[in-house]
Amino acid sequence: METNSSSLRDREEKLSPVKLHAAQYAIVVILVVLVSGLWNLQVLGAENYKAAAEANRIRKVPVLAPRGRIFDREGRLIVDNYPSTSCYLLREQVKAGDIPVIAAGLHLTVDQIQATLKHFQTAPKYQPIPLKQDITPDEQAFIEAHKNELPELDTIDEQRRLYPRDGFAAHLVGYVGEVSEQMLANDPRYAAYDPGQVVGRSGVEQTYDALLRGEDGYREVIVNSHGKEVGKLGQKLAVPGQDLRLSIDLDIQRAAEQALEGKNGAIVAMDPHTGEIIAMASRPTFDPNQFSVRLTQSYWSSILNNPNHPLLNKAIQAQLAPGSTFKIIMSVAGLQENVAQDLKVNCQGGASFYGHFYGCDRHHGGVNINTAIPYSCDTFYYTLAYKLGIDKIAQYGREMGIGQKTGIDLPEEAAGIMPSEQWKMKNYHQKWFAGETISVGIGQGAVTATPLQLLRALSGIASGGVLRWPHVLLPGQVPAEMQNAVRDTFPGSGEKTIPLSTENWQLITDAMANVTSSPIGTAYPAHLEGIDFAGKTGTADVVSGRQKGSKNKDTLPNAWFVGMTPRRNPDFAVAVLWEHGYWGNNSARLAAQVIDAYVEKQRAKDHNLRTVEAVKTPEAAPEKAAVPVVPAGQ
């Protein structure tokens, strides 16, 4: 007994108090870790695990909102939607062996499916992803017939964009497409989007995407362990996008498209009183319907490899020498500076400045400001540029918006160039040479402009110096704050009034009328009987020296024309750029087609209105012309 007691005392002496406390603390720490883990698992993480469990049982099926339709100013449909069915893939149920079967049934390649899976790899696994859009009836039948073997395939009904055929108004309305990884990574505007969502990618579709796209909804359905739908829980209805009415007139748009058919260039028409764009066409064009489903590589390659750049909206993006259309801006500068009134030159086919001879197309003889515009005499404007100097020319050019964006509510507008001494030093670190001023005086050299810039400038001059903000959306359709946001997104030179004396205004507009109505005018072949039609031609060289008779089309000059009706305070103005169209009077004929379509439509409206008045009242109001004719000199 004594021996046992002794052994027990030995063991107690061997277990020191320090070791005992350490063991106790270790046990406490282990218990704390276990309790903490259980707390995180059962309390803090309960919602996450509940959500994961729900995701295994409940599936959200997207209900896509139809985009708003697009109408012209008279409420005629331009862009519509059509019913379509797309195939979606439920990735949590995909088995590797199913992919070749799916590819064969949907007429895809295995690589295409793998690329789609990679594209959406960051999206939640339980979220259905679009596999193929706008599937055919036989592909729908394949999915239906293989529901049990391929539960990962599902179909969703949606509304898809339907654009006019033959690229009609394509650059204006734009197109839609999926949000790309590059857009998500580099453009903060798309931060709230998910991969695969459809957004406006150009034109009106892009500018007003927030209004047009609406808000997607969803259906909550109950699925079993095989992914088969066995019940419904609820839904959130999709909110359709807002319909929009543009300022475009389909009849005038059609006339512009027809005039430009088979040519490269642009036609843009505007109401100078409001800045509303009435028509905008660019050639070559493209088919936006090709972009509303998954774009084929062959079509995309044909677009990219086309040297005439079909995706370029030349009405607002072509930056080219304006040629003699710039002489109207020169005339304003010369008259307002009291230089042009008494300037007379004797044109003998050109003149020499700074030791260099600058040619003119003809021997015009004695020329003053009244005949310089209809003659389009280079010699007169060489001399005027010599007297004004480049900085004074640049001052008036900038005031009229040359070298600045107009701020039109369309993406990717170009600014053009209004050169000056400061501009050349800043961009090229070189001094301005006096001889360069002579070329700028006739719209050549470093000066470049877009058709819309020239349209706004020249129609603004014809409106007494009032330049409006060009826009394609009729007012009153968006909240004021969004309208301000659009203007902030597309800044321009804004609405402004250029001081222009009545005498100078009348002189310039009468001279522009003589361009089309007088036999001495460069656009006389395009004159329209009974219509007060004014304007200015431009023939802009694209190489050094005009190659007359050249068979190389790429060396022929660009043909410009900006015209309006009536000559003063015009109701309608149009600018035409015909790339390599040679003489400006060729573009004047195209403009005349558009002007004539506008006038005939206005006269038809006026006639219909008076017919109604004749029925309502005993005596009809007297007939009057829809477009007043202002005799020259008044």
XYZ file of C-alpha atoms in Angstrom:
634
model
C 0.000 0.000 0.000
C 2.853 2.252 0.843
C 4.511 1.397 -2.441
C 1.398 2.471 -4.482
C 1.169 5.765 -2.674
C 4.806 6.405 -3.356
C 4.350 5.774 -7.145
C 1.372 8.136 -7.280
C 3.342 10.862 -5.555
C 6.190 10.376 -8.064
C 3.851 10.810 -11.048
C 2.259 13.935 -9.510
C 5.703 15.381 -8.936
C 6.669 14.635 -12.553
C 3.570 16.637 -13.986
C 4.676 20.156 -13.257
C 2.213 23.042 -12.889
C 3.621 24.737 -16.027
C 2.851 21.762 -18.231
C -0.567 21.420 -16.719
C -1.427 25.062 -17.477
C -0.081 24.756 -21.020
C -2.256 21.737 -21.678
C -5.288 23.535 -20.292
C -4.633 26.590 -22.511
C -4.206 24.390 -25.584
C -7.541 22.733 -24.916
C -9.212 26.157 -24.556
C -7.710 27.392 -27.833
C -8.884 24.285 -29.666
C -12.367 24.724 -28.271
C -12.406 28.401 -29.273
C -11.354 27.527 -32.855
C -14.010 24.833 -33.071
C -16.738 27.089 -31.680
C -15.662 29.930 -33.989
C -15.762 27.627 -37.010
C -19.190 26.364 -36.054
C -20.367 29.985 -35.579
C -19.083 31.009 -39.014
C -20.559 27.916 -40.609
C -23.986 27.928 -38.967
C -24.603 31.631 -38.277
C -22.434 33.993 -40.304
C -22.323 31.829 -43.418
C -25.877 30.634 -43.199
C -27.165 33.017 -45.881
C -24.416 32.088 -48.316
C -25.025 28.395 -47.956
C -28.741 28.947 -48.097
C -28.310 30.890 -51.341
C -26.137 28.131 -52.760
C -28.724 25.546 -51.798
C -31.481 27.641 -53.337
C -29.423 27.981 -56.511
C -29.375 24.197 -56.751
C -33.129 24.119 -56.427
C -34.268 27.476 -57.910
C -33.141 28.814 -61.265
C -33.565 32.348 -62.555
C -34.489 32.312 -66.228
C -33.879 35.727 -67.831
C -36.748 37.517 -69.561
C -35.154 39.960 -71.987
C -36.700 43.383 -72.451
C -37.514 44.361 -76.048
C -35.626 47.448 -77.197
C -37.603 50.548 -77.970
C -38.520 51.074 -81.609
C -37.227 53.984 -83.674
C -39.525 56.178 -85.782
C -39.044 59.119 -88.120
C -40.350 62.612 -87.402
C -43.796 61.725 -88.780
C -44.115 58.534 -86.744
C -43.140 56.117 -89.521
C -41.263 53.034 -88.381
C -37.522 52.821 -89.112
C -36.236 50.159 -86.673
C -38.457 47.362 -85.337
C -38.070 44.102 -83.394
C -38.968 40.570 -84.432
C -39.600 37.471 -82.274
C -36.604 35.190 -81.972
C -35.483 32.180 -79.948
C -31.996 31.739 -78.521
C -30.321 28.714 -76.961
C -28.835 29.095 -73.478
C -26.434 26.763 -71.703
C -26.671 25.721 -68.017
C -22.998 25.175 -67.234
C -23.389 23.395 -63.885
C -24.916 20.456 -65.758
C -22.523 20.307 -68.714
C -20.668 17.042 -69.194
C -17.566 16.953 -71.395
C -19.056 14.215 -73.566
C -22.109 16.348 -74.345
C -20.213 19.143 -76.081
C -19.651 17.362 -79.445
C -23.342 16.313 -79.506
C -24.488 19.870 -78.764
C -22.130 21.278 -81.405
C -23.525 18.962 -84.076
C -27.157 19.664 -83.175
C -26.730 23.462 -83.156
C -24.461 23.590 -86.225
C -21.538 24.888 -84.185
C -17.973 23.683 -83.768
C -16.552 22.369 -80.519
C -14.093 25.269 -80.564
C -16.953 27.768 -80.739
C -18.610 26.265 -77.673
C -15.307 26.197 -75.796
C -14.741 29.866 -76.689
C -18.208 30.741 -75.358
C -17.503 28.916 -72.081
C -14.222 30.789 -71.749
C -15.929 34.111 -72.505
C -18.377 33.609 -69.619
C -15.998 31.907 -67.188
C -16.265 34.759 -64.673
C -20.081 34.663 -64.576
C -21.802 32.648 -61.792
C -22.049 28.946 -62.652
C -25.797 28.823 -62.092
C -26.396 31.713 -64.531
C -27.512 30.541 -68.004
C -25.253 31.844 -70.763
C -26.191 32.474 -74.417
C -24.862 29.709 -76.638
C -26.484 30.513 -79.987
C -28.794 33.356 -80.941
C -31.724 33.305 -83.341
C -31.765 29.525 -83.681
C -33.560 27.831 -86.564
C -36.681 25.610 -86.268
C -34.625 22.440 -86.752
C -32.261 23.532 -83.942
C -35.268 24.168 -81.697
C -36.527 20.686 -82.559
C -33.125 19.202 -81.647
C -33.220 20.846 -78.193
C -36.784 19.695 -77.583
C -36.020 16.125 -78.648
C -32.980 15.874 -76.356
C -34.364 17.443 -73.183
C -33.694 14.339 -71.106
C -30.216 13.593 -72.460
C -29.109 17.252 -72.607
C -30.785 19.039 -69.675
C -28.094 21.749 -69.874
C -29.771 23.238 -72.992
C -32.615 25.715 -72.631
C -34.352 28.178 -74.951
C -35.420 31.756 -74.320
C -37.805 33.813 -76.420
C -36.642 37.355 -77.120
C -37.124 40.320 -79.418
C -34.301 40.935 -81.868
C -33.504 44.066 -83.867
C -34.836 44.399 -87.415
C -33.217 47.162 -89.466
C -34.112 48.447 -92.952
C -32.684 46.538 -95.880
C -29.745 47.583 -98.033
C -28.090 49.587 -95.253
C -30.761 52.318 -95.357
C -29.836 54.994 -92.749
C -27.416 52.468 -91.226
C -24.819 55.014 -90.075
C -27.484 57.168 -88.474
C -29.409 54.522 -86.507
C -26.327 52.369 -85.831
C -26.481 48.757 -84.664
C -26.492 46.618 -81.504
C -24.121 43.915 -80.344
C -22.985 41.965 -77.312
C -20.873 43.581 -74.621
C -17.333 42.398 -75.232
C -14.646 41.618 -72.647
C -12.662 44.588 -73.930
C -15.633 46.912 -73.371
C -16.114 45.603 -69.838
C -12.425 45.988 -69.037
C -11.723 49.371 -70.640
C -14.939 51.386 -70.794
C -16.560 52.533 -67.515
C -19.868 53.095 -69.335
C -20.357 49.319 -69.411
C -19.386 48.615 -65.796
C -22.975 47.726 -64.870
C -23.388 45.273 -67.765
C -22.886 41.506 -67.796
C -21.006 39.646 -70.545
C -23.307 38.827 -73.434
C -25.818 41.620 -72.829
C -26.927 43.447 -75.966
C -26.128 47.163 -76.166
C -26.049 49.891 -78.802
C -22.663 49.944 -80.489
C -22.992 52.933 -82.852
C -25.331 55.700 -84.006
C -28.610 56.432 -82.238
C -28.528 52.914 -80.778
C -25.393 53.849 -78.821
C -26.210 57.441 -77.875
C -29.662 56.642 -76.501
C -29.002 53.060 -75.368
C -30.091 53.857 -71.805
C -33.576 54.715 -73.104
C -33.856 52.070 -75.794
C -32.663 48.979 -73.905
C -35.362 48.806 -71.195
C -34.922 46.603 -68.114
C -34.646 42.826 -68.234
C -36.821 40.658 -66.004
C -36.674 37.001 -64.940
C -38.701 33.901 -64.055
C -37.907 31.844 -60.946
C -38.462 28.146 -61.595
C -37.943 25.067 -59.420
C -35.724 22.360 -60.891
C -34.950 18.829 -59.755
C -31.529 17.221 -59.378
C -31.432 16.615 -63.139
C -32.066 20.279 -63.886
C -35.589 19.648 -65.141
C -38.172 22.333 -64.426
C -40.815 21.031 -62.027
C -42.514 24.203 -60.812
C -42.675 28.007 -60.822
C -42.110 30.434 -57.978
C -42.467 33.964 -59.331
C -41.336 36.466 -61.893
C -40.161 40.005 -62.479
C -41.674 41.468 -65.614
C -39.350 42.996 -68.188
C -39.772 46.718 -68.852
C -39.690 47.465 -72.595
C -37.352 50.170 -73.842
C -38.651 53.599 -74.763
C -39.674 54.267 -78.356
C -37.885 57.226 -79.938
C -38.811 59.641 -82.713
C -35.959 61.024 -84.746
C -35.860 64.299 -86.645
C -35.265 62.304 -89.849
C -37.854 62.526 -92.618
C -38.045 59.160 -94.396
C -38.977 60.759 -97.718
C -35.968 63.083 -97.683
C -33.743 60.302 -96.368
C -34.826 58.141 -99.289
C -34.019 60.936 -101.745
C -30.546 61.337 -100.209
C -29.882 57.590 -100.313
C -30.960 57.377 -103.947
C -28.845 60.383 -104.958
C -25.768 58.828 -103.362
C -26.300 55.299 -104.667
C -23.242 53.880 -106.414
C -20.959 56.651 -105.123
C -18.656 57.106 -102.150
C -19.376 60.047 -99.890
C -22.100 61.567 -97.741
C -25.242 63.675 -97.842
C -26.593 65.416 -94.745
C -29.608 67.749 -94.584
C -30.739 70.008 -91.731
C -33.370 72.520 -90.692
C -31.198 75.595 -89.981
C -33.919 77.109 -87.767
C -33.750 74.266 -85.224
C -30.637 72.205 -85.995
C -32.787 69.119 -86.613
C -31.128 66.664 -88.991
C -33.615 65.799 -91.746
C -31.477 63.235 -93.589
C -28.061 61.635 -93.231
C -26.615 59.114 -95.668
C -23.099 57.727 -96.060
C -21.633 55.433 -98.702
C -20.527 52.734 -98.822
C -22.929 51.418 -96.252
C -23.285 48.179 -94.269
C -26.065 45.873 -93.111
C -26.735 46.412 -89.381
C -28.868 43.240 -89.364
C -25.598 41.310 -89.620
C -24.604 42.730 -86.218
C -27.892 41.994 -84.414
C -27.000 38.280 -84.273
C -23.531 36.845 -83.805
C -21.398 38.479 -86.508
C -19.852 36.071 -88.991
C -16.134 36.237 -89.581
C -16.603 36.422 -93.354
C -18.849 39.496 -93.176
C -16.606 41.205 -90.640
C -13.580 40.588 -92.840
C -15.362 42.034 -95.855
C -16.074 45.198 -93.860
C -12.549 45.561 -92.495
C -10.884 44.924 -95.855
C -13.032 47.376 -97.789
C -10.744 50.359 -98.601
C -13.731 52.720 -98.659
C -14.474 52.116 -94.943
C -18.185 51.156 -94.826
C -18.409 51.653 -91.048
C -17.249 55.273 -91.317
C -20.103 57.777 -91.076
C -18.661 60.208 -93.593
C -21.265 62.859 -92.794
C -19.586 63.449 -89.422
C -16.255 61.603 -89.666
C -14.784 62.338 -93.108
C -12.167 65.070 -92.552
C -11.254 66.433 -95.966
C -10.198 69.695 -97.588
C -13.445 71.658 -98.157
C -12.283 73.244 -101.406
C -14.180 76.294 -102.627
C -17.053 75.869 -100.162
C -14.612 77.516 -97.729
C -14.761 80.677 -99.861
C -18.067 81.611 -98.205
C -16.268 81.745 -94.846
C -13.493 83.733 -96.533
C -16.120 86.125 -97.906
C -17.572 86.705 -94.438
C -14.103 87.381 -93.032
C -13.206 89.757 -95.891
C -16.462 91.698 -95.697
C -16.611 91.931 -91.915
C -12.999 93.161 -91.892
C -13.843 95.731 -94.620
C -11.274 94.234 -96.977
C -13.411 92.512 -99.628
C -15.809 95.375 -100.439
C -13.383 97.276 -102.629
C -11.165 94.375 -103.645
C -10.917 93.923 -107.409
C -8.631 91.561 -109.272
C -7.897 90.876 -112.905
C -7.871 87.101 -113.172
C -5.664 85.872 -115.987
C -5.672 82.244 -114.915
C -3.922 82.780 -111.597
C -1.534 85.077 -109.746
C 1.913 85.041 -108.149
C 2.517 85.356 -104.393
C 5.844 85.051 -102.576
C 7.564 84.033 -105.789
C 5.175 81.193 -106.604
C 2.401 81.116 -109.233
C -1.000 79.884 -108.005
C -3.337 78.854 -110.817
C -7.041 79.438 -111.373
C -9.330 77.225 -113.489
C -10.263 80.021 -115.885
C -9.374 83.488 -117.068
C -12.211 85.336 -115.361
C -11.021 88.859 -116.156
C -12.213 91.573 -113.785
C -13.637 90.078 -110.579
C -15.107 91.655 -107.434
C -16.834 90.144 -104.413
C -20.211 89.992 -106.215
C -18.862 87.801 -109.010
C -16.104 86.006 -107.095
C -18.601 83.646 -105.386
C -20.559 82.510 -108.480
C -17.346 82.382 -110.556
C -15.533 80.663 -107.661
C -12.475 82.611 -108.757
C -9.357 81.291 -107.030
C -7.352 84.403 -107.937
C -9.734 86.646 -105.987
C -9.518 84.456 -102.879
C -5.743 84.064 -103.129
C -5.571 87.853 -102.981
C -8.093 88.072 -100.142
C -6.146 85.487 -98.118
C -2.934 87.447 -98.744
C -4.558 90.595 -97.325
C -6.263 88.921 -94.325
C -3.436 86.657 -93.101
C -3.807 83.197 -91.630
C -4.663 84.178 -88.052
C -7.569 86.390 -89.120
C -8.829 83.608 -91.421
C -8.483 81.095 -88.563
C -10.405 83.410 -86.229
C -13.466 83.460 -88.508
C -13.125 79.776 -89.339
C -13.206 78.807 -85.667
C -16.140 81.121 -84.986
C -18.076 79.217 -87.634
C -17.121 75.840 -86.164
C -14.313 74.745 -88.483
C -11.784 72.661 -86.541
C -14.359 71.936 -83.816
C -16.987 69.269 -83.310
C -20.569 70.425 -83.778
C -21.685 68.366 -80.761
C -24.258 66.332 -82.705
C -25.794 63.571 -80.588
C -23.978 60.795 -82.443
C -20.756 59.046 -81.363
C -17.285 59.443 -82.872
C -17.746 62.841 -84.529
C -14.511 64.242 -85.994
C -13.292 67.803 -85.411
C -11.409 68.640 -88.599
C -8.594 71.214 -88.671
C -8.555 75.014 -88.793
C -4.825 75.793 -89.159
C -3.053 78.838 -87.765
C 0.462 79.874 -86.806
C -0.096 78.619 -83.263
C -1.612 75.335 -84.501
C 1.411 74.551 -86.684
C 3.920 75.386 -83.965
C 2.023 73.263 -81.435
C 1.581 70.239 -83.686
C 4.678 70.343 -85.898
C 7.071 72.658 -84.038
C 7.509 74.648 -87.224
C 6.813 78.222 -88.217
C 3.953 79.049 -90.539
C 5.021 79.941 -94.065
C 3.185 82.812 -95.727
C 2.606 80.788 -98.882
C 0.507 78.305 -96.920
C -2.049 81.040 -96.295
C -2.712 81.319 -100.041
C -3.760 77.661 -100.261
C -5.984 77.911 -97.166
C -7.774 80.831 -98.847
C -9.371 78.427 -101.347
C -10.056 75.617 -98.841
C -6.906 73.625 -99.570
C -3.690 73.135 -97.633
C -4.041 72.070 -94.014
C -7.712 73.035 -93.527
C -10.111 70.067 -93.275
C -13.798 69.825 -92.416
C -16.655 67.337 -92.235
C -19.834 67.683 -94.337
C -21.847 68.475 -91.189
C -19.418 71.249 -90.174
C -19.709 72.908 -93.579
C -23.488 72.488 -93.580
C -23.814 74.148 -90.187
C -21.401 76.960 -91.073
C -22.819 77.912 -94.476
C -26.486 77.506 -93.544
C -25.728 79.544 -90.396
C -24.277 82.333 -92.542
C -27.395 82.220 -94.736
C -29.448 82.504 -91.513
C -27.844 85.826 -90.629
C -25.010 84.303 -88.625
C -27.139 82.063 -86.358
C -25.579 78.619 -85.907
C -27.695 75.917 -84.258
C -26.795 72.712 -82.411
C -27.343 69.777 -84.815
C -29.293 66.875 -83.353
C -31.139 63.758 -84.526
C -33.650 63.250 -81.690
C -36.832 65.306 -81.703
C -37.063 67.386 -78.505
C -39.255 66.576 -75.524
C -38.504 62.845 -75.331
C -35.853 62.803 -72.618
C -35.615 64.483 -69.209
C -33.672 67.740 -69.081
C -30.874 66.186 -67.039
C -30.357 63.476 -69.653
C -30.397 66.034 -72.442
C -27.678 67.941 -70.599
C -25.746 64.697 -70.122
C -25.917 64.041 -73.875
C -24.515 67.501 -74.595
C -21.757 66.914 -72.058
C -20.962 63.581 -73.688
C -20.831 65.127 -77.178
C -19.422 68.629 -76.634
C -19.248 71.019 -79.558
C -19.075 74.682 -80.375
C -22.701 75.088 -79.280
C -25.353 77.463 -80.529
C -23.979 80.872 -81.363
C -24.593 84.035 -83.339
C -21.823 85.509 -85.449
C -22.016 89.292 -85.966
C -22.928 89.717 -89.628
C -24.126 93.021 -91.033
C -27.354 93.002 -93.042
C -25.575 94.429 -96.075
C -22.914 91.730 -96.042
C -25.489 89.004 -95.383
C -27.574 90.059 -98.358
C -24.543 90.336 -100.615
C -23.318 86.822 -99.758
C -26.715 85.129 -100.024
C -27.494 86.814 -103.348
C -24.109 85.726 -104.687
C -24.792 82.155 -103.491
C -28.123 82.233 -105.324
C -26.269 83.250 -108.488
C -24.108 80.123 -108.138
C -27.162 78.057 -109.157
C -29.416 80.555 -110.959
C -27.007 82.596 -113.100
C -25.262 81.238 -116.222
C -21.969 82.449 -114.740
C -22.507 80.267 -111.647
C -20.477 77.094 -111.164
C -23.645 75.125 -110.305
C -25.964 76.565 -112.952
C -26.563 73.095 -114.497
C -28.197 72.135 -111.188
C -30.605 75.103 -111.011
C -34.241 74.382 -110.116
C -37.007 76.328 -111.819
C -39.322 78.138 -109.445
C -37.196 77.374 -106.379
C -34.994 79.891 -104.599
C -31.972 77.620 -104.486
C -28.581 78.976 -103.326
C -25.274 77.343 -102.513
C -21.570 76.957 -103.145
C -19.574 74.348 -105.031
C -16.167 73.018 -104.044
C -13.597 71.041 -106.005
C -10.896 69.870 -103.622
C -7.688 68.341 -104.946
C -6.578 65.129 -103.260
C -3.102 65.147 -104.829
C -0.703 67.932 -105.676
C -2.097 69.365 -108.877
C -5.391 68.405 -110.472
C -4.837 65.581 -112.930
C -7.274 66.427 -115.675
C -8.167 63.494 -117.848
C -6.567 61.065 -115.421
C -8.006 57.564 -115.557
C -6.950 56.906 -111.960
C -10.095 57.569 -109.964
C -8.184 57.897 -106.710
C -6.424 61.037 -107.992
C -9.619 62.849 -109.034
C -10.737 65.764 -106.819
C -13.476 65.464 -104.221
C -16.676 67.199 -105.257
C -18.437 69.328 -102.605
C -21.635 71.319 -102.516
C -23.543 73.063 -99.741
C -26.948 74.439 -100.699
C -30.127 75.789 -99.143
C -33.623 77.033 -99.872
C -34.565 79.841 -99.718
C -31.333 81.797 -99.966
C -31.944 83.835 -96.787
C -33.152 82.383 -93.484
C -33.362 78.964 -95.186
C -35.851 76.316 -94.123
C -33.731 73.508 -95.502
C -30.025 73.048 -96.167
C -28.005 70.151 -97.541
C -24.300 69.295 -97.850
C -22.925 66.784 -100.333
C -19.508 65.148 -100.427
C -18.806 62.963 -103.458
C -15.380 61.441 -103.051
C -13.445 61.671 -106.336
C -16.557 63.126 -107.942
C -14.356 65.637 -109.822
C -16.138 69.013 -110.163
C -18.311 70.514 -107.457
C -21.225 70.955 -109.862
C -21.549 67.158 -109.936
C -22.359 67.236 -106.213
C -24.648 70.229 -106.829
C -26.833 67.998 -109.021
C -27.136 65.483 -106.163
C -28.074 68.259 -103.761
C -30.673 69.520 -106.233
C -32.385 66.115 -106.120
C -32.695 66.335 -102.341
C -33.774 70.002 -102.405
C -36.403 69.203 -105.037
C -37.771 66.300 -102.961
C -38.063 68.593 -99.934
C -39.779 71.420 -101.850
C -42.234 69.092 -103.572
C -43.184 67.560 -100.243
C -43.713 70.979 -98.667
C -45.843 72.078 -101.608
C -47.906 68.898 -101.379
C -48.471 69.545 -97.670
C -49.413 73.126 -98.392
C -51.858 72.021 -101.085
C -53.476 69.429 -98.801
C -53.803 71.998 -96.035
C -55.515 74.483 -98.357
C -57.808 71.763 -99.682
C -59.007 71.129 -96.130
C -59.439 74.873 -95.561
C -61.484 75.131 -98.766
C -63.895 72.500 -97.446
C -64.263 74.182 -94.066
C -64.678 77.768 -95.264
C -66.861 79.361 -97.996
C -63.816 80.878 -99.677
C -60.472 79.187 -99.976
C -57.365 81.089 -99.000
C -55.372 82.300 -102.010
C -52.738 79.895 -103.338
C -49.110 80.747 -102.529
C -45.765 79.104 -103.137
C -44.436 76.877 -100.390
C -40.921 78.193 -100.910
C -40.666 81.955 -101.514
C -38.573 83.264 -104.386
C -36.430 86.278 -103.507
C -35.226 88.169 -106.584
C -31.511 88.873 -106.645
C -30.600 92.284 -105.311
C -33.460 92.484 -102.827
